[in-house]
mmCIF file of C-alpha atoms in Angstrom:
data_model
loop_
_atom_site.group_PDB
_atom_site.id
_atom_site.type_symbol
_atom_site.label_atom_id
_atom_site.label_comp_id
_atom_site.label_asym_id
_atom_site.label_seq_id
_atom_site.Cartn_x
_atom_site.Cartn_y
_atom_site.Cartn_z
ATOM 1 C CA MET A 241 0.049 0.014 0.012
ATOM 2 C CA THR A 242 1.355 3.449 -0.791
ATOM 3 C CA VAL A 243 1.738 6.306 1.528
ATOM 4 C CA ALA A 244 -1.079 8.189 -0.356
ATOM 5 C CA ALA A 245 -3.525 5.173 -0.132
ATOM 6 C CA ALA A 246 -2.732 4.700 3.568
ATOM 7 C CA ALA A 247 -3.501 8.326 4.197
ATOM 8 C CA VAL A 248 -6.949 7.987 2.480
ATOM 9 C CA ARG A 249 -7.780 5.284 5.142
ATOM 10 C CA ARG A 250 -7.131 7.601 8.027
ATOM 11 C CA GLY A 251 -8.461 10.908 9.345
ATOM 12 C CA PRO A 252 -11.949 12.291 9.850
ATOM 13 C CA ALA A 253 -13.158 11.895 6.360
ATOM 14 C CA HIS A 254 -12.314 8.187 6.306
ATOM 15 C CA TRP A 255 -14.009 7.705 9.738
ATOM 16 C CA TRP A 256 -17.232 9.627 8.605
ATOM 17 C CA ARG A 257 -17.549 7.514 5.405
ATOM 18 C CA SER A 258 -16.957 4.278 7.442
ATOM 19 C CA TYR A 259 -19.594 5.369 9.927
ATOM 20 C CA LEU A 260 -22.144 6.025 7.090
ATOM 21 C CA MET A 261 -21.343 2.741 5.570
ATOM 22 C CA MET A 262 -21.674 0.829 8.866
ATOM 23 C CA THR A 263 -24.971 2.755 9.583
ATOM 24 C CA ARG A 264 -26.232 1.710 6.220
ATOM 25 C CA TRP A 265 -25.085 -1.883 6.913
ATOM 26 C CA GLU A 266 -26.943 -2.080 10.216
ATOM 27 C CA VAL A 267 -30.142 -0.494 8.668
ATOM 28 C CA VAL A 268 -30.188 -2.660 5.634
ATOM 29 C CA GLY A 269 -29.383 -5.778 7.796
ATOM 30 C CA LEU A 270 -32.487 -4.973 10.055
ATOM 31 C CA ARG A 271 -34.681 -3.820 7.116
ATOM 32 C CA LEU A 272 -37.391 -6.368 8.100
ATOM 33 C CA LEU A 273 -36.771 -6.422 11.668
ATOM 34 C CA LEU A 274 -36.302 -2.664 12.304
ATOM 35 C CA PRO A 275 -40.035 -1.594 11.656
ATOM 36 C CA ILE A 276 -41.285 -4.416 13.783
ATOM 37 C CA THR A 277 -38.838 -3.585 16.606
ATOM 38 C CA VAL A 278 -39.783 0.201 16.436
ATOM 39 C CA PHE A 279 -43.521 -0.997 16.676
ATOM 40 C CA VAL A 280 -42.845 -3.343 19.554
ATOM 41 C CA GLN A 281 -41.109 -0.569 21.437
ATOM 42 C CA LEU A 282 -44.110 1.724 20.797
ATOM 43 C CA VAL A 283 -46.651 -0.883 22.058
ATOM 44 C CA THR A 284 -44.556 -2.039 24.914
ATOM 45 C CA GLY A 285 -43.971 1.533 26.307
ATOM 46 C CA ALA A 286 -47.608 2.538 25.883
ATOM 47 C CA GLY A 287 -48.831 -0.808 27.225
ATOM 48 C CA PHE A 288 -46.678 -0.625 30.227
ATOM 49 C CA VAL A 289 -47.948 2.825 31.187
ATOM 50 C CA LEU A 290 -51.546 1.699 30.813
ATOM 51 C CA GLY A 291 -51.055 -1.668 32.377
ATOM 52 C CA ILE A 292 -49.588 -0.318 35.717
ATOM 53 C CA GLY A 293 -52.651 1.839 35.967
ATOM 54 C CA LEU A 294 -54.793 -1.263 36.383
ATOM 55 C CA PHE A 295 -53.201 -2.091 39.685
ATOM 56 C CA PHE A 296 -54.861 1.063 41.322
ATOM 57 C CA ASP A 297 -58.298 2.588 41.551
ATOM 58 C CA ARG A 298 -56.531 5.915 41.672
ATOM 59 C CA ILE A 299 -52.855 6.215 41.305
ATOM 60 C CA PRO A 300 -51.136 8.911 43.311
ATOM 61 C CA THR A 301 -49.612 11.708 41.262
ATOM 62 C CA THR A 302 -46.046 10.873 42.525
ATOM 63 C CA ALA A 303 -46.377 7.352 41.767
ATOM 64 C CA ALA A 304 -47.727 8.075 38.336
ATOM 65 C CA LEU A 305 -44.653 10.325 37.725
ATOM 66 C CA PHE A 306 -42.279 7.553 38.722
ATOM 67 C CA VAL A 307 -43.923 5.152 36.558
ATOM 68 C CA SER A 308 -44.272 7.238 33.585
ATOM 69 C CA THR A 309 -40.755 8.577 33.590
ATOM 70 C CA GLY A 310 -39.533 5.128 34.505
ATOM 71 C CA VAL A 311 -41.060 3.662 31.325
ATOM 72 C CA VAL A 312 -39.059 6.143 29.340
ATOM 73 C CA VAL A 313 -35.951 4.708 30.857
ATOM 74 C CA ILE A 314 -36.995 1.218 30.214
ATOM 75 C CA THR A 315 -37.453 1.931 26.517
ATOM 76 C CA LEU A 316 -34.023 3.272 26.125
ATOM 77 C CA ALA A 317 -32.092 0.890 28.297
ATOM 78 C CA THR A 318 -33.611 -2.387 26.937
ATOM 79 C CA VAL A 319 -32.682 -1.573 23.449
ATOM 80 C CA GLY A 320 -28.978 -1.249 24.545
ATOM 81 C CA LEU A 321 -28.919 -3.753 27.237
ATOM 82 C CA VAL A 322 -31.109 -6.512 25.602
ATOM 83 C CA LEU A 323 -31.608 -6.062 21.790
ATOM 84 C CA GLY A 324 -27.964 -5.363 20.999
ATOM 85 C CA PRO A 325 -26.530 -8.316 22.731
ATOM 86 C CA GLN A 326 -29.195 -10.662 21.229
ATOM 87 C CA LEU A 327 -28.407 -9.296 17.673
ATOM 88 C CA ILE A 328 -24.698 -9.981 18.230
ATOM 89 C CA ALA A 329 -25.492 -13.424 19.686
ATOM 90 C CA ALA A 330 -27.351 -14.154 16.422
ATOM 91 C CA GLN A 331 -24.474 -12.990 14.399
ATOM 92 C CA LYS A 332 -22.147 -15.340 16.387
ATOM 93 C CA ALA A 333 -24.651 -18.275 15.979
ATOM 94 C CA GLN A 334 -25.090 -17.760 12.251
ATOM 95 C CA GLY A 335 -21.223 -17.323 11.593
ATOM 96 C CA VAL A 336 -21.573 -13.628 10.489
ATOM 97 C CA TYR A 337 -19.726 -12.104 13.522
ATOM 98 C CA ASP A 338 -16.112 -12.772 12.235
ATOM 99 C CA PHE A 339 -17.050 -11.167 8.813
ATOM 100 C CA VAL A 340 -18.504 -8.062 10.205
ATOM 101 C CA TRP A 341 -15.368 -7.406 12.214
ATOM 102 C CA SER A 342 -13.078 -8.248 9.299
ATOM 103 C CA LEU A 343 -14.508 -5.213 7.313
ATOM 104 C CA PRO A 344 -11.905 -2.589 6.556
ATOM 105 C CA VAL A 345 -13.368 0.251 8.783
ATOM 106 C CA PRO A 346 -12.398 1.615 12.200
ATOM 107 C CA ARG A 347 -13.943 -0.388 14.968
ATOM 108 C CA SER A 348 -15.332 2.634 16.668
ATOM 109 C CA THR A 349 -17.572 3.262 13.577
ATOM 110 C CA ALA A 350 -19.427 0.019 14.107
ATOM 111 C CA ALA A 351 -20.345 1.018 17.645
ATOM 112 C CA ALA A 352 -21.220 4.607 16.574
ATOM 113 C CA ALA A 353 -23.553 3.127 13.861
ATOM 114 C CA TRP A 354 -25.154 0.779 16.392
ATOM 115 C CA ILE A 355 -25.881 3.718 18.833
ATOM 116 C CA THR A 356 -27.417 5.553 15.836
ATOM 117 C CA VAL A 357 -29.658 2.582 15.099
ATOM 118 C CA ASN A 358 -30.435 2.216 18.789
ATOM 119 C CA THR A 359 -31.565 5.921 18.782
ATOM 120 C CA ILE A 360 -33.931 5.328 15.778
ATOM 121 C CA ILE A 361 -35.410 2.270 17.668
ATOM 122 C CA ALA A 362 -35.612 3.714 21.144
ATOM 123 C CA VAL A 363 -36.705 7.323 20.780
ATOM 124 C CA PRO A 364 -40.049 6.923 19.223
ATOM 125 C CA GLY A 365 -41.100 4.496 21.871
ATOM 126 C CA MET A 366 -39.877 6.841 24.518
ATOM 127 C CA VAL A 367 -41.911 9.722 23.141
ATOM 128 C CA VAL A 368 -45.233 7.723 22.720
ATOM 129 C CA ALA A 369 -44.821 6.336 26.206
ATOM 130 C CA LEU A 370 -44.492 9.839 27.650
ATOM 131 C CA LEU A 371 -47.407 11.208 25.722
ATOM 132 C CA VAL A 372 -49.613 8.153 26.720
ATOM 133 C CA ALA A 373 -48.672 8.683 30.348
ATOM 134 C CA THR A 374 -49.384 12.321 30.287
ATOM 135 C CA TRP A 375 -52.863 11.608 28.803
ATOM 136 C CA ARG A 376 -53.742 8.656 31.045
ATOM 137 C CA TYR A 377 -52.705 10.106 34.361
ATOM 138 C CA ASP A 378 -53.189 13.799 33.475
ATOM 139 C CA LEU A 379 -49.611 14.675 34.516
ATOM 140 C CA SER A 380 -47.824 17.906 34.161
ATOM 141 C CA ILE A 381 -44.570 16.798 32.602
ATOM 142 C CA VAL A 382 -41.942 19.446 32.593
ATOM 143 C CA VAL A 383 -39.518 18.820 29.617
ATOM 144 C CA SER A 384 -36.242 20.709 30.314
ATOM 145 C CA SER A 385 -32.938 20.960 28.329
ATOM 146 C CA ALA A 386 -31.582 18.253 30.835
ATOM 147 C CA ILE A 387 -33.385 15.692 28.870
ATOM 148 C CA VAL A 388 -30.983 15.838 25.994
ATOM 149 C CA PRO A 389 -27.667 14.901 27.943
ATOM 150 C CA GLY A 390 -29.731 12.502 30.067
ATOM 151 C CA ALA A 391 -31.191 10.557 27.224
ATOM 152 C CA LEU A 392 -27.887 10.519 25.244
ATOM 153 C CA LEU A 393 -25.813 9.293 28.260
ATOM 154 C CA THR A 394 -28.361 6.784 29.179
ATOM 155 C CA LEU A 395 -28.718 5.367 25.611
ATOM 156 C CA TYR A 396 -24.902 5.412 25.264
ATOM 157 C CA THR A 397 -24.250 3.567 28.648
ATOM 158 C CA ALA A 398 -26.865 0.875 28.091
ATOM 159 C CA THR A 399 -25.637 0.287 24.552
ATOM 160 C CA MET A 400 -22.051 0.120 25.549
ATOM 161 C CA ILE A 401 -22.674 -2.229 28.515
ATOM 162 C CA GLY A 402 -24.657 -4.426 26.269
ATOM 163 C CA TYR A 403 -21.964 -4.289 23.641
ATOM 164 C CA ALA A 404 -19.222 -5.169 26.151
ATOM 165 C CA ILE A 405 -21.221 -8.241 27.382
ATOM 166 C CA ALA A 406 -21.989 -9.556 23.931
ATOM 167 C CA HIS A 407 -18.390 -9.164 22.700
ATOM 168 C CA VAL A 408 -16.710 -10.615 25.836
ATOM 169 C CA LEU A 409 -18.762 -13.778 25.972
ATOM 170 C CA LYS A 410 -18.469 -16.304 23.218
ATOM 171 C CA GLN A 411 -21.512 -18.465 23.677
ATOM 172 C CA PRO A 412 -24.756 -16.990 22.148
ATOM 173 C CA MET A 413 -26.836 -18.924 24.480
ATOM 174 C CA ILE A 414 -25.166 -17.431 27.616
ATOM 175 C CA ILE A 415 -25.561 -13.923 26.158
ATOM 176 C CA ASN A 416 -29.252 -14.617 25.559
ATOM 177 C CA LEU A 417 -29.633 -15.898 29.133
ATOM 178 C CA ILE A 418 -27.934 -12.796 30.565
ATOM 179 C CA THR A 419 -30.340 -10.435 28.528
ATOM 180 C CA GLN A 420 -33.314 -12.304 30.076
ATOM 181 C CA VAL A 421 -31.978 -11.873 33.522
ATOM 182 C CA THR A 422 -31.392 -8.152 32.764
ATOM 183 C CA ILE A 423 -34.998 -7.631 31.797
ATOM 184 C CA PHE A 424 -36.150 -9.273 35.049
ATOM 185 C CA ALA A 425 -33.742 -7.102 37.106
ATOM 186 C CA LEU A 426 -34.540 -3.902 35.230
ATOM 187 C CA THR A 427 -38.355 -4.235 35.762
ATOM 188 C CA GLY A 428 -38.380 -5.906 39.255
ATOM 189 C CA PHE A 429 -35.239 -5.101 41.187
ATOM 190 C CA SER A 430 -34.230 -1.739 40.141
ATOM 191 C CA PRO A 431 -35.634 1.512 41.324
ATOM 192 C CA VAL A 432 -36.700 2.790 37.818
ATOM 193 C CA ASN A 433 -40.458 2.877 38.342
ATOM 194 C CA PHE A 434 -40.500 3.405 42.011
ATOM 195 C CA PRO A 435 -38.453 5.397 44.675
ATOM 196 C CA LYS A 436 -35.366 3.491 46.072
ATOM 197 C CA GLU A 437 -36.760 3.982 49.528
ATOM 198 C CA GLN A 438 -39.322 1.350 48.949
ATOM 199 C CA MET A 439 -36.601 -1.376 48.449
ATOM 200 C CA PRO A 440 -34.813 -3.259 51.251
ATOM 201 C CA ALA A 441 -31.863 -1.249 52.515
ATOM 202 C CA TRP A 442 -29.224 -3.829 51.138
ATOM 203 C CA LEU A 443 -30.835 -3.729 47.660
ATOM 204 C CA ALA A 444 -31.100 0.104 47.587
ATOM 205 C CA THR A 445 -27.362 0.286 48.499
ATOM 206 C CA LEU A 446 -26.422 -2.213 45.879
ATOM 207 C CA ASN A 447 -28.305 -0.138 43.249
ATOM 208 C CA GLU A 448 -26.380 2.978 44.200
ATOM 209 C CA GLY A 449 -23.261 1.433 42.287
ATOM 210 C CA LEU A 450 -25.353 0.139 39.400
ATOM 211 C CA PRO A 451 -26.328 2.173 36.388
ATOM 212 C CA LEU A 452 -29.973 1.737 36.259
ATOM 213 C CA LEU A 453 -30.865 3.895 39.246
ATOM 214 C CA HIS A 454 -28.734 6.679 37.805
ATOM 215 C CA MET A 455 -30.328 6.301 34.386
ATOM 216 C CA ALA A 456 -33.624 6.844 35.973
ATOM 217 C CA ASN A 457 -32.258 9.880 37.842
ATOM 218 C CA VAL A 458 -30.793 11.733 34.914
ATOM 219 C CA MET A 459 -33.977 11.000 32.752
ATOM 220 C CA ARG A 460 -36.328 12.032 35.476
ATOM 221 C CA ALA A 461 -34.453 15.227 36.102
ATOM 222 C CA GLY A 462 -35.213 16.209 32.538
ATOM 223 C CA LEU A 463 -38.986 15.456 32.885
ATOM 224 C CA THR A 464 -39.985 16.650 36.411
ATOM 225 C CA GLU A 465 -39.194 19.146 39.042
ATOM 226 C CA GLY A 466 -38.320 18.486 42.730
ATOM 227 C CA ILE A 467 -38.053 14.705 42.616
ATOM 228 C CA VAL A 468 -34.504 14.007 41.866
ATOM 229 C CA THR A 469 -31.509 14.882 44.149
ATOM 230 C CA GLY A 470 -27.838 14.041 43.840
ATOM 231 C CA LEU A 471 -27.936 14.533 40.042
ATOM 232 C CA GLY A 472 -24.152 15.116 39.849
ATOM 233 C CA ARG A 473 -23.560 11.718 41.391
ATOM 234 C CA SER A 474 -25.753 10.031 38.891
ATOM 235 C CA TYR A 475 -23.877 11.592 35.947
ATOM 236 C CA LEU A 476 -20.583 10.562 37.488
ATOM 237 C CA VAL A 477 -21.664 6.926 38.083
ATOM 238 C CA LEU A 478 -23.175 6.687 34.563
ATOM 239 C CA GLY A 479 -20.003 8.215 33.114
ATOM 240 C CA LEU A 480 -17.793 5.632 34.878
ATOM 241 C CA TRP A 481 -19.997 2.761 33.650
ATOM 242 C CA ALA A 482 -19.864 4.143 30.079
ATOM 243 C CA ALA A 483 -16.157 4.478 30.157
ATOM 244 C CA ALA A 484 -15.550 1.037 31.736
ATOM 245 C CA ALA A 485 -17.680 -0.656 29.128
ATOM 246 C CA THR A 486 -16.134 1.319 26.261
ATOM 247 C CA ALA A 487 -12.655 0.327 27.490
ATOM 248 C CA VAL A 488 -13.620 -3.412 27.814
ATOM 249 C CA THR A 489 -15.300 -3.359 24.328
ATOM 250 C CA GLY A 490 -12.201 -1.726 22.766
ATOM 251 C CA TRP A 491 -9.973 -4.111 24.464
ATOM 252 C CA VAL A 492 -11.818 -7.205 23.175
ATOM 253 C CA LEU A 493 -12.008 -5.846 19.613
ATOM 254 C CA ARG A 494 -8.389 -4.905 19.545
ATOM 255 C CA ARG A 495 -7.440 -8.471 20.582
ATOM 256 C CA ARG A 496 -9.529 -9.661 17.516
ATOM 257 C CA ALA A 497 -7.630 -7.419 15.125
#
């Protein structure tokens, strides 16, 4: 390869072209699954909001706010923590995984492309869930500028954690089992749809070091007033999780190079 040819394969222009190519690759690869997945996210978010209301004759306003903003977190987190690993597991099972990572593009562009696809999948479900919740419970949702960094950090952290799990583990079956446990933990044992004070003390303390509580905090801060405290700590914890997951993923993919 000549020096000129090598230069073409480096720099921002090459990264951008590679990112667009990988985004197109992901979208085309999911051309049949993508519309269905978006629809499922829409129905799941709206259904969860409506279904929770069936447990109460009259749901308190604070509880309705926690549930409604918590569903927003779930729609973002499940795409990164569950869907991403399951698709990578399918690539490994089908023998496509090695081919994808042999493509002559920077490894970071594949991650960036998948984050973009995650955004396409998750954001419509998040918006619909919030609109349904506002209508169903007659809530006064206060959307502030804090929702943008909160949503981006939540989506990025969830995606990179799922990415790291899927790349570190070799067996597709184990990856799928972990995603199923993740769904169970997200909906039942993480203070996303309810305050952490309602949990046993040991479980609340455990969640202080895990990302889901802090995803709920940063998202809730952008949609409500006076509910969230310690927001700086939540951003710090999420940043550390995002950095650690990114480092693990990068280490695994560099070993495959």
